[in-house]
PDB file of C-alpha atoms in Angstrom:
ATOM      1  CA  MET A   1      27.621 -10.309  -9.364  1.00 52.00           C
ATOM      2  CA  LYS A   2      25.557 -11.817 -12.179  1.00 68.00           C
ATOM      3  CA  ASP A   3      22.619 -12.214  -9.820  1.00 89.00           C
ATOM      4  CA  LYS A   4      22.160  -8.458  -9.398  1.00 97.00           C
ATOM      5  CA  ALA A   5      20.426  -5.920 -11.647  1.00 98.00           C
ATOM      6  CA  LEU A   6      20.718  -2.145 -12.024  1.00 98.00           C
ATOM      7  CA  LEU A   7      17.529  -0.300 -12.972  1.00 98.00           C
ATOM      8  CA  PHE A   8      17.065   3.383 -13.823  1.00 98.00           C
ATOM      9  CA  ILE A   9      13.551   4.820 -13.543  1.00 96.00           C
ATOM     10  CA  ASN A  10      12.063   8.207 -14.316  1.00 91.00           C
ATOM     11  CA  GLY A  11      12.809  10.366 -11.268  1.00 90.00           C
ATOM     12  CA  ASP A  12      15.795  12.632 -10.771  1.00 92.00           C
ATOM     13  CA  ALA A  13      18.860  11.560 -12.688  1.00 91.00           C
ATOM     14  CA  PRO A  14      21.668  10.306 -10.431  1.00 91.00           C
ATOM     15  CA  LYS A  15      24.597  12.669  -9.858  1.00 89.00           C
ATOM     16  CA  SER A  16      27.016   9.818 -10.439  1.00 87.00           C
ATOM     17  CA  LEU A  17      26.831   6.227 -11.602  1.00 89.00           C
ATOM     18  CA  PRO A  18      27.693   3.050  -9.716  1.00 92.00           C
ATOM     19  CA  ASP A  19      30.287   0.631 -11.060  1.00 94.00           C
ATOM     20  CA  LEU A  20      28.470  -1.045 -13.945  1.00 96.00           C
ATOM     21  CA  ASN A  21      30.719  -4.078 -13.662  1.00 95.00           C
ATOM     22  CA  ASN A  22      28.914  -5.005 -10.431  1.00 94.00           C
ATOM     23  CA  TYR A  23      25.767  -5.931 -12.342  1.00 97.00           C
ATOM     24  CA  GLY A  24      24.779  -8.833 -14.521  1.00 96.00           C
ATOM     25  CA  LEU A  25      21.757  -7.013 -15.944  1.00 98.00           C
ATOM     26  CA  ILE A  26      21.279  -3.278 -16.610  1.00 98.00           C
ATOM     27  CA  ALA A  27      17.985  -1.741 -17.709  1.00 98.00           C
ATOM     28  CA  CYS A  28      15.934   1.444 -17.740  1.00 96.00           C
ATOM     29  CA  THR A  29      12.375   2.590 -18.265  1.00 93.00           C
ATOM     30  CA  ASP A  30      11.619   4.709 -21.301  1.00 88.00           C
ATOM     31  CA  GLY A  31      11.534   7.940 -19.275  1.00 87.00           C
ATOM     32  CA  ALA A  32      14.963   7.293 -17.758  1.00 93.00           C
ATOM     33  CA  PHE A  33      16.365   6.667 -21.240  1.00 91.00           C
ATOM     34  CA  HIS A  34      16.434  10.433 -21.837  1.00 88.00           C
ATOM     35  CA  TYR A  35      18.588  11.364 -18.859  1.00 92.00           C
ATOM     36  CA  LEU A  36      20.947   8.454 -19.443  1.00 93.00           C
ATOM     37  CA  LYS A  37      21.587   9.769 -22.945  1.00 90.00           C
ATOM     38  CA  ARG A  38      22.273  13.265 -21.577  1.00 90.00           C
ATOM     39  CA  MET A  39      24.712  11.805 -19.053  1.00 92.00           C
ATOM     40  CA  GLY A  40      26.665  10.040 -21.762  1.00 91.00           C
ATOM     41  CA  PHE A  41      25.741   6.633 -20.403  1.00 94.00           C
ATOM     42  CA  PRO A  42      27.209   3.760 -22.454  1.00 93.00           C
ATOM     43  CA  MET A  43      23.897   2.709 -24.000  1.00 91.00           C
ATOM     44  CA  ASP A  44      25.373  -0.522 -25.321  1.00 92.00           C
ATOM     45  CA  ARG A  45      25.484  -1.693 -21.685  1.00 95.00           C
ATOM     46  CA  LEU A  46      21.685  -1.650 -21.436  1.00 96.00           C
ATOM     47  CA  ASP A  47      20.054  -5.053 -21.661  1.00 96.00           C
ATOM     48  CA  PHE A  48      16.606  -3.587 -22.234  1.00 95.00           C
ATOM     49  CA  ILE A  49      14.555  -0.373 -22.241  1.00 93.00           C
ATOM     50  CA  SER A  50      10.934  -0.951 -21.282  1.00 92.00           C
ATOM     51  CA  GLY A  51       7.757   1.061 -20.939  1.00 85.00           C
ATOM     52  CA  ASP A  52       4.563   2.178 -22.608  1.00 75.00           C
ATOM     53  CA  PHE A  53       6.667   4.773 -24.467  1.00 71.00           C
ATOM     54  CA  ASP A  54       4.507   7.708 -23.461  1.00 65.00           C
ATOM     55  CA  SER A  55       7.847   9.329 -22.558  1.00 60.00           C
ATOM     56  CA  HIS A  56       9.650   8.150 -25.657  1.00 58.00           C
ATOM     57  CA  SER A  57       8.813   7.368 -29.264  1.00 56.00           C
ATOM     58  CA  GLY A  58      10.051   3.796 -28.932  1.00 52.00           C
ATOM     59  CA  SER A  59      13.091   4.194 -31.158  1.00 55.00           C
ATOM     60  CA  ASP A  60      16.283   6.187 -31.136  1.00 57.00           C
ATOM     61  CA  GLU A  61      17.417   6.650 -34.724  1.00 50.00           C
ATOM     62  CA  ASN A  62      16.915   2.881 -35.020  1.00 56.00           C
ATOM     63  CA  ILE A  63      20.131   2.277 -33.063  1.00 65.00           C
ATOM     64  CA  TYR A  64      18.573   0.709 -29.972  1.00 73.00           C
ATOM     65  CA  ASP A  65      15.436  -0.838 -31.456  1.00 76.00           C
ATOM     66  CA  GLU A  66      16.412  -4.341 -30.442  1.00 82.00           C
ATOM     67  CA  LYS A  67      16.631  -3.272 -26.794  1.00 88.00           C
ATOM     68  CA  PHE A  68      13.094  -1.838 -26.549  1.00 88.00           C
ATOM     69  CA  ILE A  69      10.363  -3.876 -24.866  1.00 90.00           C
ATOM     70  CA  HIS A  70       6.914  -2.391 -25.300  1.00 86.00           C
ATOM     71  CA  THR A  71       4.764  -2.831 -22.157  1.00 87.00           C
ATOM     72  CA  PRO A  72       1.505  -0.990 -22.878  1.00 81.00           C
ATOM     73  CA  ASP A  73      -0.534  -2.252 -19.882  1.00 75.00           C
ATOM     74  CA  GLN A  74      -1.911   0.920 -18.273  1.00 75.00           C
ATOM     75  CA  ASN A  75      -2.923  -0.958 -15.118  1.00 80.00           C
ATOM     76  CA  GLN A  76       0.717  -1.014 -13.955  1.00 90.00           C
ATOM     77  CA  THR A  77       3.513   1.541 -13.916  1.00 91.00           C
ATOM     78  CA  ASP A  78       6.636   1.298 -16.067  1.00 92.00           C
ATOM     79  CA  PHE A  79       8.620   0.593 -12.891  1.00 95.00           C
ATOM     80  CA  TYR A  80       6.372  -2.343 -11.982  1.00 96.00           C
ATOM     81  CA  LYS A  81       6.587  -3.786 -15.482  1.00 95.00           C
ATOM     82  CA  ALA A  82      10.387  -3.440 -15.564  1.00 96.00           C
ATOM     83  CA  LEU A  83      10.653  -5.387 -12.300  1.00 97.00           C
ATOM     84  CA  ASP A  84       8.437  -8.094 -13.786  1.00 96.00           C
ATOM     85  CA  ILE A  85      10.822  -8.440 -16.735  1.00 96.00           C
ATOM     86  CA  ILE A  86      13.872  -8.584 -14.449  1.00 97.00           C
ATOM     87  CA  LEU A  87      12.211 -11.237 -12.298  1.00 97.00           C
ATOM     88  CA  GLU A  88      11.309 -13.256 -15.407  1.00 95.00           C
ATOM     89  CA  ARG A  89      15.002 -13.198 -16.323  1.00 95.00           C
ATOM     90  CA  GLY A  90      15.864 -14.865 -13.038  1.00 95.00           C
ATOM     91  CA  VAL A  91      17.270 -11.884 -11.134  1.00 97.00           C
ATOM     92  CA  ASN A  92      15.823 -10.924  -7.743  1.00 96.00           C
ATOM     93  CA  LYS A  93      18.297  -8.324  -6.448  1.00 98.00           C
ATOM     94  CA  VAL A  94      17.920  -4.842  -7.924  1.00 98.00           C
ATOM     95  CA  ASP A  95      19.586  -1.490  -7.232  1.00 97.00           C
ATOM     96  CA  ILE A  96      17.304   1.339  -8.349  1.00 98.00           C
ATOM     97  CA  PHE A  97      18.256   4.882  -9.342  1.00 97.00           C
ATOM     98  CA  GLY A  98      15.764   7.619 -10.207  1.00 95.00           C
ATOM     99  CA  GLY A  99      13.138   6.532  -7.697  1.00 94.00           C
ATOM    100  CA  SER A 100      12.804   9.937  -6.027  1.00 93.00           C
ATOM    101  CA  GLY A 101      12.611  13.540  -7.146  1.00 84.00           C
ATOM    102  CA  GLY A 102      10.356  14.942  -9.788  1.00 73.00           C
ATOM    103  CA  GLU A 103       6.636  14.604  -9.137  1.00 76.00           C
ATOM    104  CA  GLN A 104       6.111  13.326  -5.604  1.00 82.00           C
ATOM    105  CA  ASP A 105       3.149  11.128  -6.493  1.00 85.00           C
ATOM    106  CA  HIS A 106       5.643   9.133  -8.599  1.00 86.00           C
ATOM    107  CA  PHE A 107       7.895   8.731  -5.542  1.00 91.00           C
ATOM    108  CA  LEU A 108       5.000   7.435  -3.431  1.00 93.00           C
ATOM    109  CA  GLY A 109       3.943   5.171  -6.274  1.00 94.00           C
ATOM    110  CA  ASN A 110       7.470   3.761  -6.483  1.00 95.00           C
ATOM    111  CA  LEU A 111       7.376   2.852  -2.792  1.00 96.00           C
ATOM    112  CA  THR A 112       4.062   1.092  -3.351  1.00 96.00           C
ATOM    113  CA  VAL A 113       5.562  -0.897  -6.231  1.00 97.00           C
ATOM    114  CA  ALA A 114       8.529  -1.859  -4.046  1.00 98.00           C
ATOM    115  CA  TYR A 115       6.094  -3.011  -1.377  1.00 97.00           C
ATOM    116  CA  ALA A 116       4.332  -5.237  -3.907  1.00 97.00           C
ATOM    117  CA  PHE A 117       7.638  -6.953  -4.791  1.00 98.00           C
ATOM    118  CA  LYS A 118       9.308  -6.990  -1.361  1.00 96.00           C
ATOM    119  CA  ASP A 119       8.691 -10.690  -0.687  1.00 96.00           C
ATOM    120  CA  ARG A 120      10.014 -11.732  -4.113  1.00 97.00           C
ATOM    121  CA  MET A 121      12.889  -9.320  -4.715  1.00 98.00           C
ATOM    122  CA  GLU A 122      15.577  -7.487  -2.757  1.00 97.00           C
ATOM    123  CA  LEU A 123      15.140  -3.881  -3.887  1.00 98.00           C
ATOM    124  CA  LYS A 124      17.318  -0.928  -2.849  1.00 97.00           C
ATOM    125  CA  PHE A 125      16.757   2.668  -3.928  1.00 97.00           C
ATOM    126  CA  TYR A 126      19.627   5.160  -4.165  1.00 96.00           C
ATOM    127  CA  ASP A 127      19.599   8.951  -4.542  1.00 93.00           C
ATOM    128  CA  GLU A 128      21.948  11.790  -3.634  1.00 89.00           C
ATOM    129  CA  TYR A 129      20.650  11.916  -0.058  1.00 92.00           C
ATOM    130  CA  SER A 130      20.232   8.311   1.028  1.00 94.00           C
ATOM    131  CA  GLU A 131      19.655   4.695   0.234  1.00 96.00           C
ATOM    132  CA  TYR A 132      16.316   3.251   1.274  1.00 97.00           C
ATOM    133  CA  TYR A 133      14.506  -0.060   1.217  1.00 98.00           C
ATOM    134  CA  PHE A 134      12.109  -2.333   3.097  1.00 98.00           C
ATOM    135  CA  ILE A 135      13.769  -4.321   5.855  1.00 98.00           C
ATOM    136  CA  PRO A 136      12.917  -7.795   7.245  1.00 97.00           C
ATOM    137  CA  LYS A 137      11.667  -8.375  10.780  1.00 98.00           C
ATOM    138  CA  ASN A 138      15.226  -9.026  11.986  1.00 98.00           C
ATOM    139  CA  PHE A 139      17.741  -6.680  10.409  1.00 98.00           C
ATOM    140  CA  LYS A 140      21.343  -5.581  10.875  1.00 98.00           C
ATOM    141  CA  VAL A 141      23.393  -3.020   8.963  1.00 98.00           C
ATOM    142  CA  GLU A 142      27.080  -2.162   9.461  1.00 97.00           C
ATOM    143  CA  GLY A 143      29.282   0.797   8.595  1.00 97.00           C
ATOM    144  CA  VAL A 144      26.676   3.414   9.479  1.00 97.00           C
ATOM    145  CA  GLN A 145      28.108   5.300  12.478  1.00 96.00           C
ATOM    146  CA  ASN A 146      27.180   9.021  12.312  1.00 94.00           C
ATOM    147  CA  LYS A 147      24.786   8.430   9.437  1.00 96.00           C
ATOM    148  CA  MET A 148      21.189   9.595   9.500  1.00 96.00           C
ATOM    149  CA  ILE A 149      18.805   6.682  10.017  1.00 97.00           C
ATOM    150  CA  SER A 150      15.087   7.116   9.444  1.00 98.00           C
ATOM    151  CA  LEU A 151      12.504   4.413  10.062  1.00 98.00           C
ATOM    152  CA  TYR A 152       9.239   4.791   8.194  1.00 98.00           C
ATOM    153  CA  PRO A 153       6.258   2.490   8.869  1.00 98.00           C
ATOM    154  CA  PHE A 154       4.302   1.294   5.852  1.00 97.00           C
ATOM    155  CA  PRO A 155       1.692   1.926   7.200  1.00 96.00           C
ATOM    156  CA  VAL A 156       2.419   0.494  10.671  1.00 98.00           C
ATOM    157  CA  ALA A 157       5.185  -1.441  12.403  1.00 98.00           C
ATOM    158  CA  GLU A 158       4.762  -2.858  15.903  1.00 98.00           C
ATOM    159  CA  ASN A 159       7.007  -3.771  18.832  1.00 98.00           C
ATOM    160  CA  ILE A 160      10.133  -2.238  17.343  1.00 98.00           C
ATOM    161  CA  VAL A 161      13.433  -2.660  19.186  1.00 98.00           C
ATOM    162  CA  THR A 162      16.600  -0.936  18.005  1.00 98.00           C
ATOM    163  CA  LYS A 163      20.249  -1.005  19.049  1.00 98.00           C
ATOM    164  CA  GLY A 164      22.885   1.478  17.938  1.00 98.00           C
ATOM    165  CA  LEU A 165      20.656   4.534  17.404  1.00 98.00           C
ATOM    166  CA  ASN A 166      20.866   7.779  19.331  1.00 97.00           C
ATOM    167  CA  TRP A 167      17.169   7.571  20.199  1.00 97.00           C
ATOM    168  CA  PRO A 168      16.483   3.861  20.675  1.00 97.00           C
ATOM    169  CA  LEU A 169      13.089   2.211  20.423  1.00 97.00           C
ATOM    170  CA  GLU A 170      12.092  -0.346  23.049  1.00 97.00           C
ATOM    171  CA  ASN A 171       9.062  -2.387  22.010  1.00 97.00           C
ATOM    172  CA  GLU A 172       7.448   0.681  20.472  1.00 97.00           C
ATOM    173  CA  ASN A 173       5.023   1.136  17.595  1.00 98.00           C
ATOM    174  CA  LEU A 174       5.251   3.430  14.586  1.00 98.00           C
ATOM    175  CA  SER A 175       2.343   4.456  12.402  1.00 98.00           C
ATOM    176  CA  ILE A 176       2.106   6.626   9.305  1.00 96.00           C
ATOM    177  CA  ILE A 177      -0.821   8.511  10.863  1.00 96.00           C
ATOM    178  CA  SER A 178       0.566   9.112  14.356  1.00 95.00           C
ATOM    179  CA  ARG A 179       4.288   8.571  14.892  1.00 96.00           C
ATOM    180  CA  ILE A 180       7.149   7.921  12.490  1.00 96.00           C
ATOM    181  CA  GLY A 181      10.844   7.411  13.210  1.00 96.00           C
ATOM    182  CA  THR A 182      12.621   9.910  10.991  1.00 95.00           C
ATOM    183  CA  ARG A 183      15.868  11.883  11.529  1.00 94.00           C
ATOM    184  CA  ASN A 184      17.494   9.545  14.022  1.00 97.00           C
ATOM    185  CA  PHE A 185      21.194   8.753  13.656  1.00 95.00           C
ATOM    186  CA  ALA A 186      23.579   5.906  14.340  1.00 97.00           C
ATOM    187  CA  VAL A 187      25.901   6.205  17.341  1.00 97.00           C
ATOM    188  CA  GLU A 188      27.492   2.819  16.657  1.00 97.00           C
ATOM    189  CA  ASP A 189      28.976   1.268  13.539  1.00 97.00           C
ATOM    190  CA  GLU A 190      26.343  -1.469  13.658  1.00 98.00           C
ATOM    191  CA  VAL A 191      22.597  -0.869  13.936  1.00 98.00           C
ATOM    192  CA  VAL A 192      20.225  -3.714  14.773  1.00 98.00           C
ATOM    193  CA  ILE A 193      16.466  -3.437  14.278  1.00 98.00           C
ATOM    194  CA  GLY A 194      13.746  -5.929  15.104  1.00 98.00           C
ATOM    195  CA  TYR A 195       9.969  -5.704  14.913  1.00 98.00           C
ATOM    196  CA  GLU A 196       7.061  -8.134  15.159  1.00 98.00           C
ATOM    197  CA  LYS A 197       4.285  -6.941  12.859  1.00 98.00           C
ATOM    198  CA  GLY A 198       3.813  -4.627   9.902  1.00 98.00           C
ATOM    199  CA  ASP A 199       6.375  -3.310   7.425  1.00 98.00           C
ATOM    200  CA  LEU A 200       9.242  -0.888   7.817  1.00 98.00           C
ATOM    201  CA  LEU A 201      11.345   1.188   5.443  1.00 98.00           C
ATOM    202  CA  ILE A 202      14.837   2.297   6.395  1.00 98.00           C
ATOM    203  CA  PHE A 203      16.514   5.401   4.983  1.00 97.00           C
ATOM    204  CA  ILE A 204      20.304   5.539   5.482  1.00 98.00           C
ATOM    205  CA  GLY A 205      21.653   8.991   4.766  1.00 95.00           C
ATOM    206  CA  THR A 206      24.951  10.773   4.562  1.00 77.00           C
ATOM    207  CA  ASP A 207      27.099  11.525   7.632  1.00 63.00           C
ATOM    208  CA  TYR A 208      25.032  13.254  10.295  1.00 53.00           C
ATOM    209  CA  LEU A 209      27.813  14.684  12.462  1.00 45.00           C
TER     210      LEU A 209
END
């Protein structure tokens, strides 16, 4: 899977790691570098460590110097700049760990960054509770029976139709300021979602029943 990247950013450290052999590129921001070290992550597997280094001195006993990419632009977050580097290296599918937890303004900022890249990259966040990502206007996911499914408009999504959820939507609208679609669950193995306007995040959680 050389066309797929793994990126660690500075939220909560993952409880476990995915199979690193599934990725052609592996990277982290400078803040995530700390928790990867504590976890005993094989640092030689990192292709680069990027950031403004406000969370790190920029060197680690001179062992990993060649892997550091200094990105001092304060107009963008370390997450945004790491995605730019990955995209420049020709990879547009990225699994992201460390996107949630910690300070919640960082979590909201990470969603905003993902929104900025959603038409250029396929981004999926993972944490101990769920996986979550922006979905296209016509979307299908399999293997989700009994899993929690939340739909979150960003900021609105219109004329939503779903199949396979316990509480289906039939040409309904969701809005961040009035009605969101959280804490639903899948009653079928396959869930199908369609909508006409706006943008929609899906959160797929652990088994609900």
